[in-house]
Structures are given as C-alpha cells and as structure tokens.
Amino acid sequence: MKYTLIPLLPLLSFIINILFGRNFIKDKAHWIAVPAVAGSFILAVSAFMDVLAGNVINLNIYNWIVSGDFQVSIGFLIDQLTAIMLIVVTSISTLIFIYSIGYMHGDGGYYRFFAYLSLFVFSMLMLVMANNFLLLYFGWEAVGLCSYFLIGFWFHKKSAADAGKKAFIVNRFGDFGFGLGVILVFLTFGSLDYAQVFGNAGSVVGQTINILGTDYDLITVICLLLFCGAVGKSAQMPLHVWLPDAMEGPTPVSALIHAATMVTAGVFMVARCNPLFNLSHTAMNTVAVVGGVTAIFAATIGLVQNDIKRVIAYSTVSQLGYMFLALGVGAYSAGIFHLYTHAYFKALLFLGSGSVIHALHDEQNMQKMGGLKKYMPVTYAVFIIATLSITGIPGLAGFFSKDEILYRAYLGGDTGKFLWLLGTAAALMTSFYSWRLIFMTFHGKFRGTHEQEHHLHESPKVITVPLMFLAVGAIFAGYAGIPPLLMEHGDRIGEFLSPVLGHPHGEGTHAEEMMVMASSVLVALAGWFIAHKMYVKNPELPRKVAEMFKPFYNLLFNKYYVDELYGKTIVQPVLKISDKVILGFFDAKIIEGIVNGVPNLIGAFSRKFRQVQTGLLSNYGLAMALGALAIIGYMIFMR
C-alpha cells in the first residue's frame, strides 16, 4: 500500500543522514530530509482525499508479535481522525524543515539535526496511523526519545542537556501509567486491536477491579491510566514542568514539539479512545477539570515571563488545557478542531520568535528588544496575524475553534459553566500576554545593545516564506469549522469527524451561543486594551503594578515554585538516596568489594601458595609420594 510510505519516507531520511551525514552529506542534509517529509505531505493529502471519498483504510502489514493469545500486527488505520492528524503533522513539518535550512545554517550538527527531525516525524506518524495500542505505544515512546535528542541538541550547554533529561524523566511518570493502561486493556479485552477493543467496550460496563482490597470501576481505571500518559506527553498539571524548559532546544524543535508532534499526542490518544472514555463519567470529568485548571494555571504564569519562547511555551500548555477541556465535556471534534488550528498559529508564533532571535544573535529576553517592527516588517506582520488568531479575533482560525470549545463547555451543566468561566478567564489572559509580547518586542524603543541594533535586519526568505504559508493557515484553517449560527452549512470538520468522534451532547439556543461568542470576543479585546495601556501608553505602569503586587508577581514569575517543590520533595531525596545508598553502599561496598575483593583474594592465595615452591627436591618427592598414596587410597575406598 502506497500509504505505508507516509512514515517510511522520514525514516529513510533519518537512516541516510545519520549514517552518511557526518562524512559525506554534511551541510546538504536538507536535500534528503525536505523532499522526504514533503513526499509524506503529498501522500497525506492523497490519503485525506481517499477518506473524504468514504474509503477508510484498516490494514495489517505483517504479524509483529505472536505468543499464544497475544498477537499484535504492524497495521495502519487511516480514518477521519487520522487523516486530519496526517495533514497537520506533515504540512507543519514540511514548513519547519524548510525554515530550519536557514535557521540552522552553519551549525556543526546540521546533518544530525535533520536526522533527528526526520525520526521525530516518523515516530509521530506511526503514533497517529497505528491501528492497535502497542504500535501506538511504540510511537508514543519514540517521540519521547526524539524529544530528548532534540531538546538537548546543543548538549555542550548544561542547561540544554538538563532540559533534555528533564523532559525524558518527567514523561516517564506519565508513561508508566500509560503502559499499565495498555496492559490492562489487553487483560480486559484479550486484544490490543482498536476495532476489537472499542467494539467490545460496552460489554465490560459495570465490571470492577480490586486494587489493594477496594473495588473500582474497570473502565474508569483503564481510562485514568491512559490519561496519565496524556498528562505527561501533553504537559498538563502536574507534569507540565518539562515543556517550558524544552525551549533550550533550537527554535524549529520548539515549533515541531508544540505544534505538530509530541504535545498533541495526548489529545489525539484521548480522542482516539473516546469509545472507552464515553463509558466513564469520572474519567471524563477528570479530563475536563485537569484541562480547565491547566488552561488558567499556565495562562497566569505567561502573564509575567520575559523570555519570548517561554511565554509562547506557557501559551501552549494553556491551549492544550483548552483541548482537554473540550474532550472532557464530550466535544471531541471541537478539541481536535482546536488542535488543528492551534498547530498553524502556534508554529507561526514559534518560528516568528525564532526569526527575532536569529536577528538578535540568540537574544531571547523581551526586555532587551523593542522597536523591531521597522527592522523586521514581515516577521512583525505574521506575528500580528498569529496573535489575532490565538486571541480569538473573529475571522481568524483561533476564533472558530476556541469559541466552539467555550460554547460546548457552557452547555455542560453546572460543572461545564464553571469550566467555561475558567476558559473565558484564560482567554482574557491569553490576549493580554500575547499582545504584551507584541508590544515589548516590536513597539517602543530598541532596548538592546548598539551592536545588536546595527546588525538588525529581516530574516532571509528561507525563513520568512514558511512564515507566510503558516500565516495563511492561521487565517483560513478555521473556516472548516464555522459555527452553524454564522453559516448554515458550517462545521464541516465536525461532520467529517463525526463517524469517529460522534456528535457532542446537548444543543443550546442561538442566544446562548451568541452570548458565549460575544463574551469571548470582548475578553480578547479587553486583553489587547490592558496590554496596550500598560506597554505602549504608559510603559512605567508594569513596574509599578509589579511592585504593588510583589508577592503575587513573584509567585507567578517563579511559576508557583512547582519546580522548587519537586526539587525538595523528589529530586533532592532521590539524589541523596542515590549518593548514600547506591553510591555509598552498593557501589562502594558491594560492587567495589567484588571488583577489588576478588583480585585481592587471588593475590593473597597466590602469595600463600607460592610458599609451597621451596626449590628442594626432597620436598617435591614427598609431595609426589603423598599424592600417589592419596590416589591409591581413593581407588581402594571407591571399590
């Protein structure tokens, strides 16, 4: 089947570049990587058109594992959900690959960078195309491995190496639960194949599982274990701490992780497993509450950060919270729709920030920027488009998808209205910190060095052209899901996804939908107004506000001290145990005791045994006689 080439082309790119890049391909690595991922994009479009025509593909390529009742195949499922994800992953990846040609030019690890990027894309494509849980788990762990490679790409920097380890280790906590969930799926259904598991999901309703003497609903336990993995991969509270530190990697890596690969995996997985989650009210509420709380939690932190990429990183955490909020209230199509639109405006924000950082020779502190719009008009223009989109201004992609989530939350009863309030408050903060970034970076006077200002210029076309294409997506991607209130035959994406994700429960009135829509737009405008007042009209006001609310400002600036809390309660105790028990006892006493003790014992025995060698013939004759007597005595005794 030709669609097997969708993941195989990036894999082939990885193999060629990693084997031959260092000595032969070198700075031409993009000539392998870009055509490979572009080819995957072309095939993804073809697959999308096939699915659009009603052809769902579920094909087992070959048997992967056969052991008694445990049978797993390498198989691909390309349905409506997969088709959307393939378009998102391959289109965004293609533009990021092209952008990387200019951004990474001259880097000593150029070939290695494109090799790792290709492996990252392959892993994500395997994840979204899998037709069973084990292949999903393979892709799930592979994207985690690639994140380690790419976040710590500049491994000579301690901060980058530490960030790579942090991402890998934090995800182990979530992935442990996810692995247990996959095991429990097999033990419950006797299969890991999606079709069999989802088709038989209703048969286990009401069954319980005994854990430490207490009975729990089986479906709920499965869903919550699977969701553990989503909390880690998609950076939800309390496992969100790795994502802001991931900014230590090159900017194209940040864009790829945040827009098209790793962090979207958790959202995709929960949507894919909707036949299971729909059977557990507890699991659905958990997903919704975690998403809503994460959305506002991350938004508050983003209000005061000064690193341009960290502001966008906390924005990603918040937007992912929106997606989980939608999934938790049963609006799966709305969650995937926001994933789809978010990919374009978030990739645009990250690559736009990369353009700024490139022009400022790796400066990321917005307090040392300002006035860049006259030097970088293209980057400024696309940044404005991305900001209008993420803040939910009507007519752009982000408006349609975010409004749909808030509306579906509002219809979810008392809990839903509470989540709607959280989402609306987060939307206000999103607008504020997004415009704050614009005003601090592009408006006012330049606050950097004279040397930096002297060399300021617009980025080359290999960087700006991908930004322009992403800007088109940030504007028009949302038109696939126009609410029926605004257009009679709108919400085409909802209809397209309905065979897999179903229709959301409950319908409100036109007045309710208009109220939610109007409130969303009003808070977006309010965020712009407040940011403009503070950072354009009265630039001294932010400092005064920070001093007036210093304890609260410090709490937000230090990210609620979550990293410090983990350091005190987990990291330092583990290091202390490692130092005292593993290093001090096992390594020093047991391992070193064996390693050094055995040679010392042999040496002591040798020194004693050497004394037998006297050099006297009479002693040797006596030893031989005694030996002969011993042999004769043994033979007689054995008779």
XYZ file of C-alpha atoms in Angstrom:
639
model
C 0.000 0.000 0.000
C 1.391 3.392 -1.007
C 0.381 4.996 2.280
C 2.981 2.952 4.156
C 5.439 5.412 2.585
C 3.993 8.231 4.706
C 6.026 7.186 7.777
C 8.717 5.308 5.857
C 9.987 8.317 3.885
C 11.025 10.256 7.043
C 12.507 7.039 8.455
C 14.584 6.601 5.298
C 15.719 10.222 5.625
C 16.841 9.550 9.198
C 18.775 6.413 8.230
C 20.599 8.090 5.331
C 21.508 11.255 7.236
C 22.589 9.526 10.436
C 24.772 7.002 8.582
C 26.279 9.198 5.882
C 25.693 12.743 7.069
C 28.863 13.287 9.047
C 31.362 12.232 6.400
C 29.541 12.654 3.098
C 26.284 14.635 3.157
C 27.211 17.231 5.810
C 25.524 20.607 5.101
C 23.423 19.087 2.300
C 21.334 17.018 4.743
C 18.223 19.052 3.958
C 18.288 17.718 0.370
C 17.397 14.337 1.877
C 15.083 15.442 4.677
C 12.924 18.092 2.993
C 11.880 16.004 -0.062
C 11.145 13.061 2.262
C 8.742 14.951 4.524
C 7.268 16.822 1.533
C 6.601 13.442 -0.066
C 4.830 12.358 3.117
C 2.708 15.501 2.925
C 1.687 14.779 -0.678
C 0.720 11.221 0.272
C -1.130 12.539 3.342
C -3.208 14.797 1.110
C -3.958 11.794 -1.112
C -4.998 9.761 1.952
C -7.205 12.632 3.129
C -8.951 12.735 -0.248
C -9.493 8.960 -0.100
C -11.077 9.221 3.339
C -13.132 12.193 2.204
C -14.494 9.942 -0.550
C -15.564 7.420 2.107
C -12.624 4.987 1.949
C -11.440 4.138 5.467
C -8.253 2.064 5.457
C -7.523 -0.508 8.171
C -4.684 -2.745 7.038
C -2.362 -5.164 8.856
C 1.019 -5.213 7.131
C 2.529 -8.203 8.941
C 2.414 -10.031 12.273
C 4.710 -8.305 14.723
C 4.325 -10.436 17.862
C 2.644 -13.848 18.146
C 2.763 -15.538 21.543
C -0.227 -17.673 22.421
C -3.265 -15.431 22.702
C -1.094 -12.322 22.481
C -0.994 -11.284 18.829
C -0.071 -7.833 17.553
C 0.428 -6.681 13.985
C 2.171 -3.762 12.373
C -1.005 -2.220 10.999
C -2.275 1.172 9.906
C -5.677 2.784 10.395
C -6.425 5.811 8.235
C -9.860 7.145 9.133
C -11.209 10.682 9.527
C -9.260 11.382 12.717
C -6.007 10.027 11.316
C -6.490 11.939 8.059
C -6.718 15.263 9.934
C -3.651 14.430 12.021
C -1.647 13.422 8.941
C -2.361 16.781 7.307
C -1.365 18.654 10.470
C 1.844 16.682 11.110
C 3.171 16.588 7.543
C 2.233 20.145 6.478
C 3.656 21.803 9.596
C 6.737 19.562 9.499
C 7.455 20.405 5.858
C 7.426 24.138 6.583
C 9.561 23.688 9.710
C 12.099 21.633 7.753
C 12.395 24.375 5.118
C 12.668 27.045 7.816
C 15.427 25.020 9.508
C 17.641 25.307 6.417
C 18.118 28.996 7.163
C 17.899 28.848 10.940
C 20.440 26.043 11.436
C 22.816 27.122 8.656
C 26.425 26.730 9.779
C 25.637 24.591 12.828
C 28.180 21.838 13.426
C 25.443 19.252 13.945
C 23.447 20.196 10.822
C 23.175 16.643 9.469
C 22.352 15.300 12.928
C 19.615 17.901 13.382
C 17.802 16.881 10.207
C 18.260 13.215 11.057
C 16.617 13.682 14.457
C 13.828 15.832 12.990
C 13.081 13.103 10.459
C 12.980 10.452 13.187
C 10.648 12.683 15.200
C 8.208 12.970 12.285
C 8.393 9.211 11.623
C 7.583 8.497 15.274
C 4.583 10.813 15.319
C 3.252 9.396 12.053
C 3.498 5.866 13.439
C 1.628 7.027 16.526
C -1.305 8.536 14.641
C -1.502 5.795 11.985
C -1.393 2.833 14.394
C -4.396 0.507 14.466
C -3.525 -1.037 17.838
C -2.384 0.059 21.272
C 1.091 -1.487 21.143
C 2.053 0.288 17.935
C 0.595 3.455 19.447
C 2.822 2.851 22.471
C 5.844 2.392 20.200
C 5.245 5.777 18.562
C 4.451 7.266 21.970
C 7.832 6.285 23.413
C 9.695 7.102 20.196
C 8.535 10.731 20.213
C 9.724 10.926 23.823
C 13.137 9.646 22.790
C 13.323 12.145 19.930
C 12.388 14.976 22.268
C 15.398 14.015 24.391
C 17.652 14.122 21.333
C 16.348 17.468 20.085
C 15.761 19.420 23.305
C 19.313 18.571 24.317
C 20.623 19.015 20.762
C 23.171 21.620 21.893
C 24.410 19.216 24.543
C 27.544 21.265 25.211
C 25.224 23.681 27.080
C 24.437 22.312 30.522
C 21.005 23.937 30.513
C 20.109 22.167 27.239
C 21.391 18.807 28.460
C 19.446 19.213 31.717
C 16.275 20.202 29.849
C 16.502 17.098 27.654
C 16.860 14.871 30.707
C 14.027 16.662 32.471
C 11.637 16.121 29.556
C 12.562 12.447 29.329
C 12.325 11.750 33.073
C 9.088 13.680 33.726
C 7.425 11.808 30.882
C 8.416 8.504 32.461
C 5.951 9.197 35.279
C 3.048 9.601 32.887
C 4.190 6.824 30.575
C 4.345 4.366 33.460
C 0.618 4.828 33.990
C 0.005 4.710 30.245
C 1.890 1.397 29.997
C -0.195 -0.062 32.813
C -3.312 1.093 30.985
C -2.244 -0.696 27.790
C -1.571 -3.881 29.773
C -4.972 -3.629 31.467
C -6.636 -3.159 28.073
C -5.168 -6.470 26.900
C -6.067 -8.283 30.131
C -9.628 -6.988 29.873
C -10.356 -7.420 26.176
C -7.814 -10.096 25.174
C -6.647 -7.873 22.315
C -4.861 -4.599 21.646
C -6.501 -4.023 18.279
C -8.608 -0.849 18.227
C -11.509 -2.434 16.369
C -11.855 -5.301 18.851
C -11.309 -3.200 21.963
C -13.666 -0.374 21.025
C -16.235 -2.774 19.586
C -16.407 -4.711 22.876
C -16.114 -1.746 25.231
C -19.783 -1.856 26.201
C -19.523 -5.464 27.353
C -17.338 -4.569 30.365
C -19.549 -1.779 31.702
C -20.230 -2.417 35.378
C -17.214 -4.686 35.861
C -14.846 -3.830 38.691
C -11.212 -4.419 39.503
C -9.893 -4.984 43.013
C -6.901 -2.821 43.915
C -5.474 -3.222 47.420
C -8.742 -4.595 48.720
C -11.035 -1.960 47.182
C -13.206 -2.394 44.087
C -13.009 0.238 41.350
C -14.885 0.591 38.071
C -12.763 -1.193 35.455
C -13.375 1.207 32.543
C -12.619 4.184 34.783
C -9.299 2.677 35.880
C -8.311 1.954 32.274
C -9.196 5.477 31.145
C -7.419 7.193 34.042
C -4.262 5.123 33.454
C -4.292 6.020 29.773
C -4.882 9.649 30.689
C -1.748 9.579 32.871
C 0.240 9.284 29.660
C -1.653 12.202 28.124
C -0.928 14.368 31.183
C 2.792 13.778 30.689
C 3.020 13.989 26.894
C 0.680 16.967 26.587
C 2.180 18.799 29.587
C -0.885 19.049 31.799
C -0.721 19.718 35.517
C 1.140 18.436 37.434
C 3.522 17.077 34.764
C 3.729 20.341 32.792
C 7.158 21.352 34.109
C 9.208 19.841 31.270
C 7.671 21.841 28.419
C 8.872 25.394 29.259
C 12.415 24.057 29.761
C 12.199 22.428 26.334
C 12.878 25.920 24.939
C 16.579 25.116 25.324
C 16.398 23.261 22.024
C 16.649 25.066 18.655
C 13.528 27.074 17.810
C 12.412 24.750 14.958
C 12.368 21.949 17.540
C 10.140 24.041 19.802
C 7.756 24.650 16.916
C 7.669 20.961 15.977
C 7.092 19.769 19.553
C 4.418 22.371 20.311
C 2.539 22.419 17.030
C 2.666 19.085 15.248
C 4.152 16.265 17.270
C 4.745 15.387 20.883
C 2.343 17.557 22.884
C -0.580 16.834 20.560
C -0.141 13.081 21.081
C -2.083 13.073 24.360
C -5.026 14.932 22.842
C -5.076 12.549 19.885
C -4.911 9.485 22.151
C -7.870 10.544 24.312
C -9.893 11.374 21.199
C -8.977 8.025 19.633
C -10.074 6.227 22.810
C -13.378 8.085 23.039
C -15.407 4.807 22.999
C -13.755 3.975 26.340
C -13.859 7.458 27.883
C -17.533 7.879 26.987
C -18.328 4.993 29.347
C -16.784 6.656 32.408
C -18.313 9.837 33.783
C -15.500 10.050 36.340
C -12.771 9.851 33.698
C -14.496 12.470 31.528
C -14.823 14.881 34.453
C -11.170 14.318 35.339
C -10.061 15.152 31.805
C -12.230 18.285 31.707
C -11.171 19.607 35.122
C -7.473 18.937 34.547
C -7.742 20.714 31.197
C -9.636 23.718 32.558
C -7.350 24.179 35.572
C -4.234 23.787 33.402
C -5.549 26.370 30.928
C -5.836 29.106 33.539
C -2.811 27.965 35.585
C -0.422 28.239 32.626
C -2.029 31.470 31.422
C -1.331 33.195 34.763
C 2.353 32.227 34.537
C 2.586 33.517 30.968
C 1.488 36.991 32.142
C 4.886 37.878 33.610
C 7.522 35.827 31.767
C 10.179 37.760 29.834
C 11.734 35.010 27.701
C 9.921 35.241 24.360
C 9.881 31.472 23.828
C 8.773 30.717 27.384
C 5.757 32.990 27.013
C 4.744 31.003 23.931
C 5.531 27.731 25.730
C 3.152 28.527 28.600
C 0.638 29.558 25.960
C 0.915 26.043 24.532
C 0.302 24.465 27.930
C -2.776 26.667 28.317
C -4.111 25.907 24.819
C -3.646 22.186 25.399
C -5.745 22.650 28.514
C -8.498 24.027 26.269
C -8.292 20.898 24.120
C -8.625 18.557 27.103
C -11.474 20.661 28.450
C -13.287 20.040 25.158
C -12.561 16.312 25.236
C -13.753 16.074 28.839
C -17.152 17.598 28.058
C -17.597 15.200 25.147
C -16.843 17.754 22.406
C -14.134 15.616 20.809
C -14.457 17.250 17.395
C -14.042 20.685 18.977
C -10.860 19.521 20.731
C -9.377 18.127 17.526
C -10.505 21.226 15.614
C -8.562 23.403 18.080
C -5.564 21.078 17.794
C -5.726 21.593 14.028
C -5.978 25.410 14.090
C -3.547 25.721 17.013
C -0.886 23.893 15.006
C -0.729 26.712 12.461
C -0.806 29.777 14.671
C 1.456 28.208 17.317
C 4.045 27.104 14.742
C 3.860 30.635 13.357
C 4.459 32.152 16.804
C 7.458 29.927 17.485
C 9.050 30.325 14.083
C 8.357 34.058 14.254
C 10.141 34.201 17.605
C 12.963 32.240 16.005
C 13.215 34.922 13.330
C 13.548 37.552 16.071
C 16.122 35.511 17.997
C 18.069 34.902 14.776
C 18.189 38.649 14.067
C 19.289 39.437 17.640
C 22.038 36.785 17.682
C 20.312 34.421 20.148
C 18.832 37.050 22.467
C 15.529 35.815 23.960
C 14.801 38.367 26.696
C 11.964 40.658 25.571
C 13.216 43.337 27.978
C 16.207 43.709 25.643
C 14.125 44.014 22.491
C 11.659 46.676 21.317
C 11.118 48.682 18.150
C 11.737 45.725 15.842
C 8.755 46.336 13.561
C 10.683 48.841 11.422
C 13.585 46.410 11.001
C 11.539 43.217 10.554
C 8.241 44.129 8.850
C 7.466 40.619 7.559
C 8.106 38.984 10.934
C 6.015 41.691 12.617
C 3.119 41.186 10.188
C 2.976 37.417 10.651
C 3.286 37.830 14.422
C 0.237 40.120 14.365
C -1.718 37.513 12.370
C -0.755 34.726 14.776
C -1.666 36.876 17.780
C -5.048 37.831 16.319
C -5.679 34.131 15.728
C -4.680 32.849 19.172
C -6.601 35.596 20.953
C -9.797 34.654 19.119
C -10.475 37.664 16.936
C -13.371 36.906 14.542
C -12.405 35.865 11.043
C -9.219 34.028 12.033
C -8.708 30.334 12.727
C -8.385 30.539 16.502
C -11.717 32.295 16.911
C -13.772 29.455 15.449
C -12.094 26.609 17.345
C -11.795 28.336 20.742
C -15.351 29.624 20.575
C -16.618 26.103 19.872
C -14.821 24.780 22.982
C -16.198 27.524 25.237
C -19.698 27.015 23.885
C -19.609 23.236 24.433
C -18.288 23.770 27.958
C -21.089 26.237 28.689
C -23.662 23.598 27.750
C -22.196 21.085 30.202
C -24.355 21.917 33.233
C -23.001 23.475 36.433
C -19.553 21.896 36.058
C -19.464 22.950 32.425
C -20.338 26.564 33.278
C -17.534 26.623 35.851
C -15.147 25.330 33.205
C -16.500 27.948 30.786
C -15.640 30.658 33.308
C -12.127 29.239 33.661
C -11.758 29.121 29.881
C -13.031 32.673 29.460
C -10.659 33.964 32.146
C -7.808 32.112 30.438
C -8.829 33.724 27.126
C -8.513 37.181 28.723
C -5.026 36.326 29.979
C -4.068 34.803 26.631
C -4.961 38.045 24.889
C -3.015 40.100 27.442
C 0.248 38.133 27.361
C 0.122 37.704 23.581
C -0.204 41.453 22.979
C 2.324 42.119 25.747
C 4.783 40.023 23.729
C 3.999 42.047 20.583
C 4.375 45.410 22.297
C 7.562 44.527 24.196
C 9.203 43.014 21.134
C 8.145 45.193 18.216
C 6.998 48.557 19.651
C 8.729 51.346 21.511
C 12.467 51.958 21.511
C 15.098 49.282 20.986
C 16.487 48.244 24.375
C 19.326 46.001 23.219
C 22.963 46.858 22.556
C 24.164 49.258 19.863
C 25.957 46.342 18.208
C 22.719 44.351 18.001
C 20.817 47.326 16.581
C 23.488 47.929 13.962
C 23.044 44.388 12.598
C 19.232 44.221 12.783
C 17.605 43.077 9.550
C 14.742 40.991 8.253
C 15.376 37.246 8.117
C 16.180 35.609 4.758
C 13.413 34.251 2.541
C 14.100 30.650 3.551
C 12.810 31.736 6.970
C 10.128 34.282 6.017
C 8.435 32.270 3.234
C 7.431 29.400 5.593
C 6.135 32.091 7.976
C 3.896 33.436 5.209
C 2.449 29.988 4.470
C 1.762 29.441 8.172
C 0.105 32.853 8.321
C -2.315 31.690 5.636
C -3.124 28.666 7.807
C -3.544 30.875 10.895
C -6.177 32.854 8.977
C -8.066 30.276 6.943
C -7.669 26.928 8.764
C -10.684 27.723 10.926
C -13.078 28.093 8.028
C -13.532 24.327 8.027
C -15.460 24.672 11.286
C -17.601 27.802 11.040
C -20.457 27.516 13.585
C -23.910 26.882 12.050
C -25.004 30.107 13.770
C -22.799 32.045 11.342
C -23.215 29.804 8.313
C -25.998 27.358 7.531
C -23.748 24.576 6.280
C -20.782 25.289 8.539
C -18.887 22.986 10.903
C -17.692 20.779 8.055
C -14.871 19.459 10.208
C -17.363 18.357 12.865
C -19.379 16.477 10.284
C -16.225 14.976 8.798
C -15.046 13.674 12.189
C -18.463 12.529 13.420
C -18.108 8.875 12.229
C -15.142 8.508 14.593
C -15.814 11.052 17.332
C -19.586 11.321 17.246
C -21.630 14.452 17.870
C -21.406 16.454 21.119
C -24.299 16.040 23.532
C -26.787 18.846 24.040
C -27.682 21.854 21.968
C -28.149 25.366 23.258
C -30.141 28.273 21.932
C -28.900 30.828 19.444
C -28.971 33.411 22.233
C -26.652 31.282 24.414
C -24.260 30.683 21.537
C -24.221 34.379 20.686
C -23.587 35.280 24.341
C -20.629 32.892 24.575
C -19.246 34.168 21.276
C -19.652 37.820 22.283
C -18.026 37.288 25.688
C -15.089 35.529 24.006
C -14.537 38.471 21.665
C -14.953 41.033 24.462
C -12.295 39.430 26.674
C -9.948 39.240 23.664
C -10.390 42.980 23.078
C -10.057 43.683 26.809
C -6.718 41.845 26.886
C -5.454 43.986 23.995
C -6.657 47.171 25.688
C -4.961 46.395 29.015
C -1.686 45.365 27.345
C -1.715 48.468 25.132
C -2.378 50.693 28.145
C 0.486 49.150 30.126
C 3.172 48.658 27.496
C 2.508 51.375 24.919
C 0.652 54.255 26.586
C 2.302 54.010 29.996
C 5.484 51.859 29.883
C 6.225 52.570 33.561
C 2.929 51.042 34.675
C 4.061 47.340 34.552
C 6.891 48.077 37.004
C 4.540 49.902 39.363
C 1.971 47.109 39.228
C 4.705 44.511 39.867
C 5.901 46.437 42.932
C 2.345 46.942 44.191
C 1.595 43.218 43.994
C 5.121 41.986 44.568
C 4.311 38.701 46.401
C 1.795 37.715 43.724
C 4.154 38.826 40.939
C 6.989 36.749 42.408
C 4.655 33.757 42.729
C 3.804 33.938 39.019
C 7.329 34.822 37.889
C 8.657 31.778 39.754
C 5.929 29.564 38.232
C 4.215 28.909 41.578
C 7.504 27.360 42.758
C 6.419 23.984 41.358
C 9.953 23.184 40.173
C 11.320 24.066 43.598
C 8.657 21.893 45.245
C 9.593 18.938 43.042
C 13.243 19.639 43.780
C 12.670 19.459 47.529
C 10.261 16.527 47.582
C 11.514 14.333 44.730
C 14.821 15.361 43.142
C 16.904 16.039 46.247
C 15.686 12.941 48.178
C 16.381 10.770 45.138
C 19.853 12.272 44.753
C 20.514 11.809 48.473
C 19.389 8.178 48.335
C 21.472 7.669 45.219
C 24.518 9.173 46.901
C 24.191 7.355 50.226
C 22.636 4.028 49.276
C 23.509 3.377 45.633
C 26.865 5.148 45.501
C 27.919 4.869 49.145
C 26.763 1.313 49.853
C 26.051 -0.713 46.717
C 28.743 0.844 44.556
C 31.441 1.423 47.163
C 30.842 -1.633 49.320
C 29.295 -4.317 47.126
C 30.396 -3.527 43.578
C 33.805 -2.214 44.527
C 34.076 -5.012 47.097
C 33.589 -7.610 44.351
C 35.712 -5.792 41.774
C 38.618 -5.210 44.169
C 37.980 -8.107 46.579
C 38.284 -10.956 44.052
C 41.736 -9.853 42.774
C 42.891 -9.260 46.369
C 41.721 -12.753 47.358
C 43.508 -14.281 44.384
C 46.630 -12.319 45.290
C 46.542 -13.466 48.935
C 46.011 -17.098 47.864
C 48.868 -16.832 45.375
C 51.230 -15.457 47.966
C 50.440 -18.367 50.320
C 50.557 -20.975 47.581
C 53.873 -19.619 46.348
C 55.483 -20.731 49.617
C 54.983 -24.341 48.504
C 57.595 -23.767 45.798
C 60.698 -24.293 48.052
C 63.124 -25.491 45.361
C 64.098 -28.545 47.463
C 63.933 -31.901 45.616
C 63.160 -33.794 48.826
C 60.015 -31.677 49.392
C 58.798 -32.311 45.855
C 59.421 -36.068 46.226
C 57.472 -36.153 49.476
C 54.564 -34.276 47.811
C 54.523 -36.753 44.914
C 54.548 -39.735 47.293
C 51.725 -38.327 49.344
C 49.760 -37.670 46.160
C 50.283 -41.238 44.951
C 49.158 -42.625 48.315
C 46.075 -40.437 48.191
C 45.141 -41.720 44.722
C 45.653 -45.353 45.709
C 43.618 -44.841 48.892
C 40.786 -43.247 46.899
C 40.681 -46.145 44.401
C 40.601 -48.752 47.185
C 37.909 -46.858 49.045
C 35.728 -46.479 45.953
C 35.630 -50.273 45.487
